Amino acid sequence: MSTESSLRADIVEVGRRMYARGYTASNDGNISVRYGADRLLMTPKSVCKGFMSPDMMCVTDLEGRKLQGDRDPSTEMLMHLEVYRQRPDVQAVVHAHPPIATGFAVAGIPLDRAVLAEVLTTLGSIPIAEYATPSTTELPKAVRKYIRAHDGMLLANHGALTVGGDLFAAYFKMETIEHFARISLVARLLGRENLIAREEVLRLQELRGTYGISAPAPICADPSDPADTGAGTRGDDADEIATCQVVQAPAGSGMRLVPDLLDAGGPIPVTQGHEESEIRLTYRELSALIEEAIRSLR
């Protein structure tokens, strides 16, 4: 087990990386890690994550009572405590506001489409927990719906949350979410995504064991079947708990990749004879779209 001093140093390093990558601004974000059977090390409130020192960390118990530290723990401690209550296997929690992933959260678009094999084998899908006022008891309730089935999620109009078996595993999942969001944004700006077929998605899930990847829940066998989406995985009732990971992937019918187009109503499968429905852009039009997207993130 890691010593307290090394865990404090690791939190400082993860905070530095998040700030350097633009995942946090000002005093945004928070980090926690289990220390022993009944203690947590947690970042303090009102501190920039890029300029922390090991002595700043707070020690709390699993009920949130401060046991040690000159500063008070993060104002979003309740969200962290809920994760540890629901997931005894989780050793660390990372919360940040990566700009492109948070853009998806603000737009109400989950990152649950079968686009990248690496994401499917590691995180599965990234749902959106419903909006809740930060630092209140509403936020743990929103997170509770998905945390048993997911190691990463978006928080509506807020940011992203990831968990892991150690601190760096949790942080790397945050990197994966932002990387996935960036690729998804570019593909949508280009006008289409080639989705991985449903059959291939299930095959990738079977390979998780080969890769040595453990997941908190399986991918739902058929997201169109309400009986198979877990208890309310995509429902509106915040009290329902997800038991599997919903991944949007069309039937392949022998194809491993299925071309899709996007419109305001969602994905539209491209079928033979309907190629005229493709969105075609000139280089200048595409450049203007990308420049506008970048400006909106600044």
PDB file of C-alpha atoms in Angstrom:
ATOM      1  CA  MET A   1       0.000   0.000   0.000  1.00  0.00           C
ATOM      2  CA  SER A   2       1.236   3.469  -0.844  1.00  0.00           C
ATOM      3  CA  THR A   3       2.478   5.588   2.001  1.00  0.00           C
ATOM      4  CA  GLU A   4       0.731   8.806   2.912  1.00  0.00           C
ATOM      5  CA  SER A   5       3.653  10.912   1.708  1.00  0.00           C
ATOM      6  CA  SER A   6       3.671   9.269  -1.732  1.00  0.00           C
ATOM      7  CA  LEU A   7      -0.100   9.622  -2.062  1.00  0.00           C
ATOM      8  CA  ARG A   8       0.148  13.320  -1.229  1.00  0.00           C
ATOM      9  CA  ALA A   9       2.845  13.720  -3.871  1.00  0.00           C
ATOM     10  CA  ASP A  10       0.725  11.824  -6.414  1.00  0.00           C
ATOM     11  CA  ILE A  11      -2.255  14.114  -5.805  1.00  0.00           C
ATOM     12  CA  VAL A  12      -0.024  17.129  -6.386  1.00  0.00           C
ATOM     13  CA  GLU A  13       1.247  15.625  -9.649  1.00  0.00           C
ATOM     14  CA  VAL A  14      -2.227  14.763 -10.932  1.00  0.00           C
ATOM     15  CA  GLY A  15      -3.439  18.265 -10.060  1.00  0.00           C
ATOM     16  CA  ARG A  16      -0.494  19.748 -11.950  1.00  0.00           C
ATOM     17  CA  ARG A  17      -1.248  17.638 -15.011  1.00  0.00           C
ATOM     18  CA  MET A  18      -4.941  18.552 -14.992  1.00  0.00           C
ATOM     19  CA  TYR A  19      -4.149  22.263 -14.789  1.00  0.00           C
ATOM     20  CA  ALA A  20      -1.447  22.039 -17.462  1.00  0.00           C
ATOM     21  CA  ARG A  21      -3.837  20.289 -19.850  1.00  0.00           C
ATOM     22  CA  GLY A  22      -6.583  22.844 -19.265  1.00  0.00           C
ATOM     23  CA  TYR A  23      -8.896  20.380 -17.543  1.00  0.00           C
ATOM     24  CA  THR A  24      -9.294  22.857 -14.689  1.00  0.00           C
ATOM     25  CA  ALA A  25      -9.198  26.639 -14.423  1.00  0.00           C
ATOM     26  CA  SER A  26      -8.673  28.769 -11.333  1.00  0.00           C
ATOM     27  CA  ASN A  27      -9.693  26.641  -8.307  1.00  0.00           C
ATOM     28  CA  ASP A  28     -11.825  24.149 -10.259  1.00  0.00           C
ATOM     29  CA  GLY A  29     -11.749  20.397  -9.756  1.00  0.00           C
ATOM     30  CA  ASN A  30     -11.009  18.069  -6.876  1.00  0.00           C
ATOM     31  CA  ILE A  31      -9.153  14.824  -6.206  1.00  0.00           C
ATOM     32  CA  SER A  32      -9.349  12.188  -3.487  1.00  0.00           C
ATOM     33  CA  VAL A  33      -7.725   8.840  -2.744  1.00  0.00           C
ATOM     34  CA  ARG A  34      -8.267   6.133  -0.143  1.00  0.00           C
ATOM     35  CA  TYR A  35      -5.665   5.987   2.579  1.00  0.00           C
ATOM     36  CA  GLY A  36      -6.043   2.924   4.747  1.00  0.00           C
ATOM     37  CA  ALA A  37      -9.356   1.225   5.425  1.00  0.00           C
ATOM     38  CA  ASP A  38     -11.277   4.222   6.719  1.00  0.00           C
ATOM     39  CA  ARG A  39      -9.494   7.392   5.632  1.00  0.00           C
ATOM     40  CA  LEU A  40      -9.306   9.607   2.585  1.00  0.00           C
ATOM     41  CA  LEU A  41      -6.751  12.112   1.379  1.00  0.00           C
ATOM     42  CA  MET A  42      -8.512  14.980  -0.398  1.00  0.00           C
ATOM     43  CA  THR A  43      -7.651  18.252  -2.082  1.00  0.00           C
ATOM     44  CA  PRO A  44      -8.638  21.373  -0.112  1.00  0.00           C
ATOM     45  CA  LYS A  45     -11.172  23.913  -1.283  1.00  0.00           C
ATOM     46  CA  SER A  46     -10.196  27.231  -2.865  1.00  0.00           C
ATOM     47  CA  VAL A  47      -6.810  26.094  -4.176  1.00  0.00           C
ATOM     48  CA  CYS A  48      -5.637  25.977  -7.806  1.00  0.00           C
ATOM     49  CA  LYS A  49      -4.883  22.349  -8.646  1.00  0.00           C
ATOM     50  CA  GLY A  50      -1.798  23.391 -10.589  1.00  0.00           C
ATOM     51  CA  PHE A  51      -0.107  24.990  -7.586  1.00  0.00           C
ATOM     52  CA  MET A  52      -0.685  22.608  -4.694  1.00  0.00           C
ATOM     53  CA  SER A  53       1.855  21.249  -2.225  1.00  0.00           C
ATOM     54  CA  PRO A  54       1.655  17.949  -0.320  1.00  0.00           C
ATOM     55  CA  ASP A  55       1.019  19.633   3.040  1.00  0.00           C
ATOM     56  CA  MET A  56      -2.220  21.196   1.741  1.00  0.00           C
ATOM     57  CA  MET A  57      -4.123  17.884   1.633  1.00  0.00           C
ATOM     58  CA  CYS A  58      -6.901  17.097   4.097  1.00  0.00           C
ATOM     59  CA  VAL A  59      -7.427  13.774   5.836  1.00  0.00           C
ATOM     60  CA  THR A  60     -11.068  12.802   6.399  1.00  0.00           C
ATOM     61  CA  ASP A  61     -12.941   9.696   7.431  1.00  0.00           C
ATOM     62  CA  LEU A  62     -15.508   8.043   5.171  1.00  0.00           C
ATOM     63  CA  GLU A  63     -18.255  10.169   6.726  1.00  0.00           C
ATOM     64  CA  GLY A  64     -16.516  13.376   5.724  1.00  0.00           C
ATOM     65  CA  ARG A  65     -15.227  14.418   9.150  1.00  0.00           C
ATOM     66  CA  LYS A  66     -11.898  16.197   8.913  1.00  0.00           C
ATOM     67  CA  LEU A  67      -9.216  14.406  10.902  1.00  0.00           C
ATOM     68  CA  GLN A  68      -6.130  16.328   9.843  1.00  0.00           C
ATOM     69  CA  GLY A  69      -5.137  19.391   7.843  1.00  0.00           C
ATOM     70  CA  ASP A  70      -4.949  23.152   8.119  1.00  0.00           C
ATOM     71  CA  ARG A  71      -7.473  23.631   5.308  1.00  0.00           C
ATOM     72  CA  ASP A  72     -11.022  22.434   4.779  1.00  0.00           C
ATOM     73  CA  PRO A  73     -11.673  19.631   2.261  1.00  0.00           C
ATOM     74  CA  SER A  74     -13.206  20.214  -1.158  1.00  0.00           C
ATOM     75  CA  THR A  75     -16.713  21.645  -1.224  1.00  0.00           C
ATOM     76  CA  GLU A  76     -17.690  18.678  -3.431  1.00  0.00           C
ATOM     77  CA  MET A  77     -16.586  16.135  -0.861  1.00  0.00           C
ATOM     78  CA  LEU A  78     -20.127  14.681  -0.717  1.00  0.00           C
ATOM     79  CA  MET A  79     -19.819  13.483  -4.320  1.00  0.00           C
ATOM     80  CA  HIS A  80     -16.537  11.712  -3.523  1.00  0.00           C
ATOM     81  CA  LEU A  81     -17.971  10.077  -0.409  1.00  0.00           C
ATOM     82  CA  GLU A  82     -20.917   8.738  -2.395  1.00  0.00           C
ATOM     83  CA  VAL A  83     -18.577   7.098  -4.913  1.00  0.00           C
ATOM     84  CA  TYR A  84     -16.636   5.331  -2.159  1.00  0.00           C
ATOM     85  CA  ARG A  85     -19.873   4.154  -0.530  1.00  0.00           C
ATOM     86  CA  GLN A  86     -21.199   2.709  -3.776  1.00  0.00           C
ATOM     87  CA  ARG A  87     -17.894   1.293  -5.067  1.00  0.00           C
ATOM     88  CA  PRO A  88     -15.691  -0.442  -2.461  1.00  0.00           C
ATOM     89  CA  ASP A  89     -13.291  -1.314  -5.304  1.00  0.00           C
ATOM     90  CA  VAL A  90     -12.581   2.341  -6.106  1.00  0.00           C
ATOM     91  CA  GLN A  91      -9.384   3.751  -4.625  1.00  0.00           C
ATOM     92  CA  ALA A  92      -9.396   7.229  -6.183  1.00  0.00           C
ATOM     93  CA  VAL A  93     -11.788   9.839  -7.595  1.00  0.00           C
ATOM     94  CA  VAL A  94     -10.956  12.666 -10.013  1.00  0.00           C
ATOM     95  CA  HIS A  95     -13.307  15.510 -10.926  1.00  0.00           C
ATOM     96  CA  ALA A  96     -12.449  18.142 -13.527  1.00  0.00           C
ATOM     97  CA  HIS A  97     -13.933  20.355 -16.237  1.00  0.00           C
ATOM     98  CA  PRO A  98     -12.175  19.258 -19.461  1.00  0.00           C
ATOM     99  CA  PRO A  99     -13.540  21.774 -21.974  1.00  0.00           C
ATOM    100  CA  ILE A 100     -14.613  19.594 -24.909  1.00  0.00           C
ATOM    101  CA  ALA A 101     -16.108  16.825 -22.777  1.00  0.00           C
ATOM    102  CA  THR A 102     -17.830  19.478 -20.681  1.00  0.00           C
ATOM    103  CA  GLY A 103     -19.153  20.970 -23.928  1.00  0.00           C
ATOM    104  CA  PHE A 104     -20.863  17.646 -24.604  1.00  0.00           C
ATOM    105  CA  ALA A 105     -22.240  17.708 -21.049  1.00  0.00           C
ATOM    106  CA  VAL A 106     -23.614  21.219 -21.589  1.00  0.00           C
ATOM    107  CA  ALA A 107     -25.158  20.173 -24.910  1.00  0.00           C
ATOM    108  CA  GLY A 108     -26.741  17.138 -23.231  1.00  0.00           C
ATOM    109  CA  ILE A 109     -24.942  14.683 -25.517  1.00  0.00           C
ATOM    110  CA  PRO A 110     -23.578  11.551 -23.801  1.00  0.00           C
ATOM    111  CA  LEU A 111     -20.410   9.961 -25.138  1.00  0.00           C
ATOM    112  CA  ASP A 112     -22.096   6.609 -25.655  1.00  0.00           C
ATOM    113  CA  ARG A 113     -21.738   6.033 -29.393  1.00  0.00           C
ATOM    114  CA  ALA A 114     -19.571   3.124 -30.550  1.00  0.00           C
ATOM    115  CA  VAL A 115     -16.795   5.154 -32.154  1.00  0.00           C
ATOM    116  CA  LEU A 116     -13.445   4.043 -30.685  1.00  0.00           C
ATOM    117  CA  ALA A 117     -12.503   0.454 -29.878  1.00  0.00           C
ATOM    118  CA  GLU A 118     -10.109   1.601 -27.136  1.00  0.00           C
ATOM    119  CA  VAL A 119     -12.895   3.455 -25.336  1.00  0.00           C
ATOM    120  CA  LEU A 120     -15.280   0.516 -25.622  1.00  0.00           C
ATOM    121  CA  THR A 121     -12.772  -1.846 -24.036  1.00  0.00           C
ATOM    122  CA  THR A 122     -11.794   0.526 -21.211  1.00  0.00           C
ATOM    123  CA  LEU A 123     -14.695   2.786 -20.255  1.00  0.00           C
ATOM    124  CA  GLY A 124     -17.503   1.261 -22.308  1.00  0.00           C
ATOM    125  CA  SER A 125     -19.677   4.351 -22.522  1.00  0.00           C
ATOM    126  CA  ILE A 126     -19.792   7.715 -20.766  1.00  0.00           C
ATOM    127  CA  PRO A 127     -23.332   8.713 -19.713  1.00  0.00           C
ATOM    128  CA  ILE A 128     -24.516  12.086 -18.415  1.00  0.00           C
ATOM    129  CA  ALA A 129     -25.634  12.377 -14.812  1.00  0.00           C
ATOM    130  CA  GLU A 130     -28.534  14.809 -14.566  1.00  0.00           C
ATOM    131  CA  TYR A 131     -27.887  18.382 -13.498  1.00  0.00           C
ATOM    132  CA  ALA A 132     -27.451  18.954  -9.778  1.00  0.00           C
ATOM    133  CA  THR A 133     -26.342  21.998  -7.823  1.00  0.00           C
ATOM    134  CA  PRO A 134     -22.634  21.595  -7.040  1.00  0.00           C
ATOM    135  CA  SER A 135     -21.633  21.063  -3.409  1.00  0.00           C
ATOM    136  CA  THR A 136     -25.148  19.972  -2.402  1.00  0.00           C
ATOM    137  CA  THR A 137     -26.704  16.595  -1.635  1.00  0.00           C
ATOM    138  CA  GLU A 138     -28.274  16.683  -5.118  1.00  0.00           C
ATOM    139  CA  LEU A 139     -24.926  15.891  -6.768  1.00  0.00           C
ATOM    140  CA  PRO A 140     -24.253  12.582  -4.958  1.00  0.00           C
ATOM    141  CA  LYS A 141     -27.787  11.482  -5.848  1.00  0.00           C
ATOM    142  CA  ALA A 142     -27.208  12.239  -9.533  1.00  0.00           C
ATOM    143  CA  VAL A 143     -23.885  10.373  -9.525  1.00  0.00           C
ATOM    144  CA  ARG A 144     -25.382   7.403  -7.667  1.00  0.00           C
ATOM    145  CA  LYS A 145     -27.516   6.474 -10.697  1.00  0.00           C
ATOM    146  CA  TYR A 146     -24.492   5.592 -12.856  1.00  0.00           C
ATOM    147  CA  ILE A 147     -21.459   5.000 -10.640  1.00  0.00           C
ATOM    148  CA  ARG A 148     -22.048   1.281 -10.036  1.00  0.00           C
ATOM    149  CA  ALA A 149     -21.920   0.580 -13.787  1.00  0.00           C
ATOM    150  CA  HIS A 150     -19.455   3.220 -14.986  1.00  0.00           C
ATOM    151  CA  ASP A 151     -15.893   4.333 -14.239  1.00  0.00           C
ATOM    152  CA  GLY A 152     -16.455   7.680 -15.945  1.00  0.00           C
ATOM    153  CA  MET A 153     -19.375  10.013 -16.547  1.00  0.00           C
ATOM    154  CA  LEU A 154     -20.247  13.525 -17.604  1.00  0.00           C
ATOM    155  CA  LEU A 155     -22.015  15.823 -15.163  1.00  0.00           C
ATOM    156  CA  ALA A 156     -24.690  17.906 -16.873  1.00  0.00           C
ATOM    157  CA  ASN A 157     -23.602  21.551 -17.250  1.00  0.00           C
ATOM    158  CA  HIS A 158     -20.702  20.893 -14.901  1.00  0.00           C
ATOM    159  CA  GLY A 159     -17.814  18.644 -15.930  1.00  0.00           C
ATOM    160  CA  ALA A 160     -16.661  15.038 -15.709  1.00  0.00           C
ATOM    161  CA  LEU A 161     -15.982  12.435 -13.027  1.00  0.00           C
ATOM    162  CA  THR A 162     -13.678   9.397 -13.210  1.00  0.00           C
ATOM    163  CA  VAL A 163     -12.700   6.672 -10.754  1.00  0.00           C
ATOM    164  CA  GLY A 164     -10.043   3.986 -10.637  1.00  0.00           C
ATOM    165  CA  GLY A 165      -8.171   1.333  -8.735  1.00  0.00           C
ATOM    166  CA  ASP A 166      -5.440   3.896  -8.090  1.00  0.00           C
ATOM    167  CA  LEU A 167      -5.047   7.631  -8.547  1.00  0.00           C
ATOM    168  CA  PHE A 168      -3.303   7.570 -11.910  1.00  0.00           C
ATOM    169  CA  ALA A 169      -5.818   5.061 -13.299  1.00  0.00           C
ATOM    170  CA  ALA A 170      -8.606   7.491 -12.404  1.00  0.00           C
ATOM    171  CA  TYR A 171      -6.709  10.401 -13.953  1.00  0.00           C
ATOM    172  CA  PHE A 172      -5.922   8.539 -17.193  1.00  0.00           C
ATOM    173  CA  LYS A 173      -9.639   7.851 -17.619  1.00  0.00           C
ATOM    174  CA  MET A 174     -10.196  11.603 -17.496  1.00  0.00           C
ATOM    175  CA  GLU A 175      -7.649  11.927 -20.315  1.00  0.00           C
ATOM    176  CA  THR A 176      -9.515   9.235 -22.257  1.00  0.00           C
ATOM    177  CA  ILE A 177     -12.850  11.020 -21.893  1.00  0.00           C
ATOM    178  CA  GLU A 178     -11.464  14.324 -23.168  1.00  0.00           C
ATOM    179  CA  HIS A 179      -9.596  12.576 -26.013  1.00  0.00           C
ATOM    180  CA  PHE A 180     -12.799  10.740 -26.998  1.00  0.00           C
ATOM    181  CA  ALA A 181     -14.790  13.991 -26.875  1.00  0.00           C
ATOM    182  CA  ARG A 182     -12.257  15.761 -29.091  1.00  0.00           C
ATOM    183  CA  ILE A 183     -12.341  13.005 -31.730  1.00  0.00           C
ATOM    184  CA  SER A 184     -16.152  12.858 -31.618  1.00  0.00           C
ATOM    185  CA  LEU A 185     -16.374  16.622 -32.089  1.00  0.00           C
ATOM    186  CA  VAL A 186     -14.068  16.553 -35.126  1.00  0.00           C
ATOM    187  CA  ALA A 187     -16.001  13.651 -36.679  1.00  0.00           C
ATOM    188  CA  ARG A 188     -19.280  15.501 -36.209  1.00  0.00           C
ATOM    189  CA  LEU A 189     -17.823  18.667 -37.714  1.00  0.00           C
ATOM    190  CA  LEU A 190     -16.784  16.579 -40.697  1.00  0.00           C
ATOM    191  CA  GLY A 191     -20.416  15.489 -40.986  1.00  0.00           C
ATOM    192  CA  ARG A 192     -20.370  11.799 -40.164  1.00  0.00           C
ATOM    193  CA  GLU A 193     -19.199   9.031 -37.857  1.00  0.00           C
ATOM    194  CA  ASN A 194     -18.495   5.460 -38.875  1.00  0.00           C
ATOM    195  CA  LEU A 195     -19.908   3.515 -35.944  1.00  0.00           C
ATOM    196  CA  ILE A 196     -18.626   0.152 -34.795  1.00  0.00           C
ATOM    197  CA  ALA A 197     -21.324  -2.446 -35.393  1.00  0.00           C
ATOM    198  CA  ARG A 198     -23.206  -3.986 -32.482  1.00  0.00           C
ATOM    199  CA  GLU A 199     -21.702  -7.414 -33.091  1.00  0.00           C
ATOM    200  CA  GLU A 200     -18.180  -5.989 -32.990  1.00  0.00           C
ATOM    201  CA  VAL A 201     -18.967  -4.077 -29.791  1.00  0.00           C
ATOM    202  CA  LEU A 202     -19.898  -7.322 -28.039  1.00  0.00           C
ATOM    203  CA  ARG A 203     -16.756  -8.976 -29.415  1.00  0.00           C
ATOM    204  CA  LEU A 204     -14.627  -6.147 -27.998  1.00  0.00           C
ATOM    205  CA  GLN A 205     -16.299  -6.632 -24.641  1.00  0.00           C
ATOM    206  CA  GLU A 206     -15.272 -10.292 -24.671  1.00  0.00           C
ATOM    207  CA  LEU A 207     -11.660  -9.201 -25.265  1.00  0.00           C
ATOM    208  CA  ARG A 208     -11.565  -7.137 -22.060  1.00  0.00           C
ATOM    209  CA  GLY A 209     -10.328 -10.150 -20.128  1.00  0.00           C
ATOM    210  CA  THR A 210      -7.588 -10.782 -22.688  1.00  0.00           C
ATOM    211  CA  TYR A 211      -6.414  -7.186 -22.250  1.00  0.00           C
ATOM    212  CA  GLY A 212      -6.545  -7.494 -18.461  1.00  0.00           C
ATOM    213  CA  ILE A 213      -9.241  -4.813 -18.217  1.00  0.00           C
ATOM    214  CA  SER A 214     -11.926  -5.078 -15.578  1.00  0.00           C
ATOM    215  CA  ALA A 215     -15.183  -3.145 -15.940  1.00  0.00           C
ATOM    216  CA  PRO A 216     -17.786  -2.468 -13.247  1.00  0.00           C
ATOM    217  CA  ALA A 217     -20.620  -3.677 -15.518  1.00  0.00           C
ATOM    218  CA  PRO A 218     -21.103  -5.315 -18.929  1.00  0.00           C
ATOM    219  CA  ILE A 219     -22.275  -3.532 -22.052  1.00  0.00           C
ATOM    220  CA  CYS A 220     -26.038  -3.883 -22.434  1.00  0.00           C
ATOM    221  CA  ALA A 221     -26.778  -6.569 -25.005  1.00  0.00           C
ATOM    222  CA  ASP A 222     -29.548  -4.561 -26.677  1.00  0.00           C
ATOM    223  CA  PRO A 223     -30.035  -0.881 -25.790  1.00  0.00           C
ATOM    224  CA  SER A 224     -33.345  -0.798 -27.701  1.00  0.00           C
ATOM    225  CA  ASP A 225     -34.797  -3.318 -25.250  1.00  0.00           C
ATOM    226  CA  PRO A 226     -35.864  -1.571 -22.008  1.00  0.00           C
ATOM    227  CA  ALA A 227     -35.510  -4.861 -20.142  1.00  0.00           C
ATOM    228  CA  ASP A 228     -31.822  -4.971 -21.017  1.00  0.00           C
ATOM    229  CA  THR A 229     -30.711  -1.419 -20.305  1.00  0.00           C
ATOM    230  CA  GLY A 230     -30.293  -2.002 -16.608  1.00  0.00           C
ATOM    231  CA  ALA A 231     -32.691  -0.463 -14.143  1.00  0.00           C
ATOM    232  CA  GLY A 232     -33.223   2.906 -15.754  1.00  0.00           C
ATOM    233  CA  THR A 233     -29.830   3.291 -17.412  1.00  0.00           C
ATOM    234  CA  ARG A 234     -31.398   5.700 -19.862  1.00  0.00           C
ATOM    235  CA  GLY A 235     -34.545   6.464 -17.915  1.00  0.00           C
ATOM    236  CA  ASP A 236     -35.601   9.753 -16.369  1.00  0.00           C
ATOM    237  CA  ASP A 237     -36.008   8.560 -12.793  1.00  0.00           C
ATOM    238  CA  ALA A 238     -32.950   9.685 -10.822  1.00  0.00           C
ATOM    239  CA  ASP A 239     -33.593   6.961  -8.253  1.00  0.00           C
ATOM    240  CA  GLU A 240     -33.078   4.182 -10.793  1.00  0.00           C
ATOM    241  CA  ILE A 241     -29.651   2.572 -10.887  1.00  0.00           C
ATOM    242  CA  ALA A 242     -27.767   1.570 -14.033  1.00  0.00           C
ATOM    243  CA  THR A 243     -26.681  -2.068 -14.060  1.00  0.00           C
ATOM    244  CA  CYS A 244     -25.118  -2.209 -17.539  1.00  0.00           C
ATOM    245  CA  GLN A 245     -23.483   0.209 -19.970  1.00  0.00           C
ATOM    246  CA  VAL A 246     -25.602   1.520 -22.836  1.00  0.00           C
ATOM    247  CA  VAL A 247     -23.646   1.789 -26.087  1.00  0.00           C
ATOM    248  CA  GLN A 248     -25.285   3.169 -29.232  1.00  0.00           C
ATOM    249  CA  ALA A 249     -24.254   0.770 -31.989  1.00  0.00           C
ATOM    250  CA  PRO A 250     -26.359  -0.300 -34.981  1.00  0.00           C
ATOM    251  CA  ALA A 251     -26.642  -3.875 -36.180  1.00  0.00           C
ATOM    252  CA  GLY A 252     -23.884  -4.583 -38.633  1.00  0.00           C
ATOM    253  CA  SER A 253     -25.641  -7.098 -40.915  1.00  0.00           C
ATOM    254  CA  GLY A 254     -22.244  -8.525 -41.754  1.00  0.00           C
ATOM    255  CA  MET A 255     -20.404  -5.182 -41.624  1.00  0.00           C
ATOM    256  CA  ARG A 256     -18.049  -4.307 -38.773  1.00  0.00           C
ATOM    257  CA  LEU A 257     -18.340  -0.546 -39.393  1.00  0.00           C
ATOM    258  CA  VAL A 258     -21.660   1.136 -40.148  1.00  0.00           C
ATOM    259  CA  PRO A 259     -21.609   4.662 -41.654  1.00  0.00           C
ATOM    260  CA  ASP A 260     -23.903   7.101 -39.871  1.00  0.00           C
ATOM    261  CA  LEU A 261     -24.874  10.686 -40.470  1.00  0.00           C
ATOM    262  CA  LEU A 262     -25.993  13.097 -37.769  1.00  0.00           C
ATOM    263  CA  ASP A 263     -28.844  15.559 -37.847  1.00  0.00           C
ATOM    264  CA  ALA A 264     -30.777  17.407 -35.190  1.00  0.00           C
ATOM    265  CA  GLY A 265     -32.871  14.330 -34.545  1.00  0.00           C
ATOM    266  CA  GLY A 266     -29.974  11.972 -33.953  1.00  0.00           C
ATOM    267  CA  PRO A 267     -28.076   9.417 -36.027  1.00  0.00           C
ATOM    268  CA  ILE A 268     -29.353   8.530 -39.498  1.00  0.00           C
ATOM    269  CA  PRO A 269     -27.998   5.300 -41.005  1.00  0.00           C
ATOM    270  CA  VAL A 270     -26.567   5.745 -44.492  1.00  0.00           C
ATOM    271  CA  THR A 271     -27.886   3.050 -46.810  1.00  0.00           C
ATOM    272  CA  GLN A 272     -26.877   2.155 -50.329  1.00  0.00           C
ATOM    273  CA  GLY A 273     -28.521   4.449 -52.829  1.00  0.00           C
ATOM    274  CA  HIS A 274     -28.769   7.358 -50.389  1.00  0.00           C
ATOM    275  CA  GLU A 275     -25.235   8.688 -50.671  1.00  0.00           C
ATOM    276  CA  GLU A 276     -26.682  12.050 -51.733  1.00  0.00           C
ATOM    277  CA  SER A 277     -27.666  12.629 -48.076  1.00  0.00           C
ATOM    278  CA  GLU A 278     -24.019  12.999 -47.067  1.00  0.00           C
ATOM    279  CA  ILE A 279     -22.933  16.356 -45.700  1.00  0.00           C
ATOM    280  CA  ARG A 280     -20.203  17.705 -47.987  1.00  0.00           C
ATOM    281  CA  LEU A 281     -18.035  20.653 -46.976  1.00  0.00           C
ATOM    282  CA  THR A 282     -15.338  22.589 -48.759  1.00  0.00           C
ATOM    283  CA  TYR A 283     -11.981  22.951 -47.019  1.00  0.00           C
ATOM    284  CA  ARG A 284     -12.777  26.617 -46.311  1.00  0.00           C
ATOM    285  CA  GLU A 285     -16.180  25.762 -44.797  1.00  0.00           C
ATOM    286  CA  LEU A 286     -14.644  23.045 -42.640  1.00  0.00           C
ATOM    287  CA  SER A 287     -11.867  25.387 -41.461  1.00  0.00           C
ATOM    288  CA  ALA A 288     -14.441  28.008 -40.502  1.00  0.00           C
ATOM    289  CA  LEU A 289     -16.431  25.455 -38.481  1.00  0.00           C
ATOM    290  CA  ILE A 290     -13.342  24.254 -36.627  1.00  0.00           C
ATOM    291  CA  GLU A 291     -12.181  27.825 -35.911  1.00  0.00           C
ATOM    292  CA  GLU A 292     -15.610  28.714 -34.540  1.00  0.00           C
ATOM    293  CA  ALA A 293     -15.606  25.616 -32.305  1.00  0.00           C
ATOM    294  CA  ILE A 294     -12.161  26.498 -30.947  1.00  0.00           C
ATOM    295  CA  ARG A 295     -13.206  30.110 -30.277  1.00  0.00           C
ATOM    296  CA  SER A 296     -16.253  28.911 -28.348  1.00  0.00           C
ATOM    297  CA  LEU A 297     -14.029  26.857 -26.033  1.00  0.00           C
ATOM    298  CA  ARG A 298     -11.776  29.764 -25.059  1.00  0.00           C
TER     299      ARG A 298
END
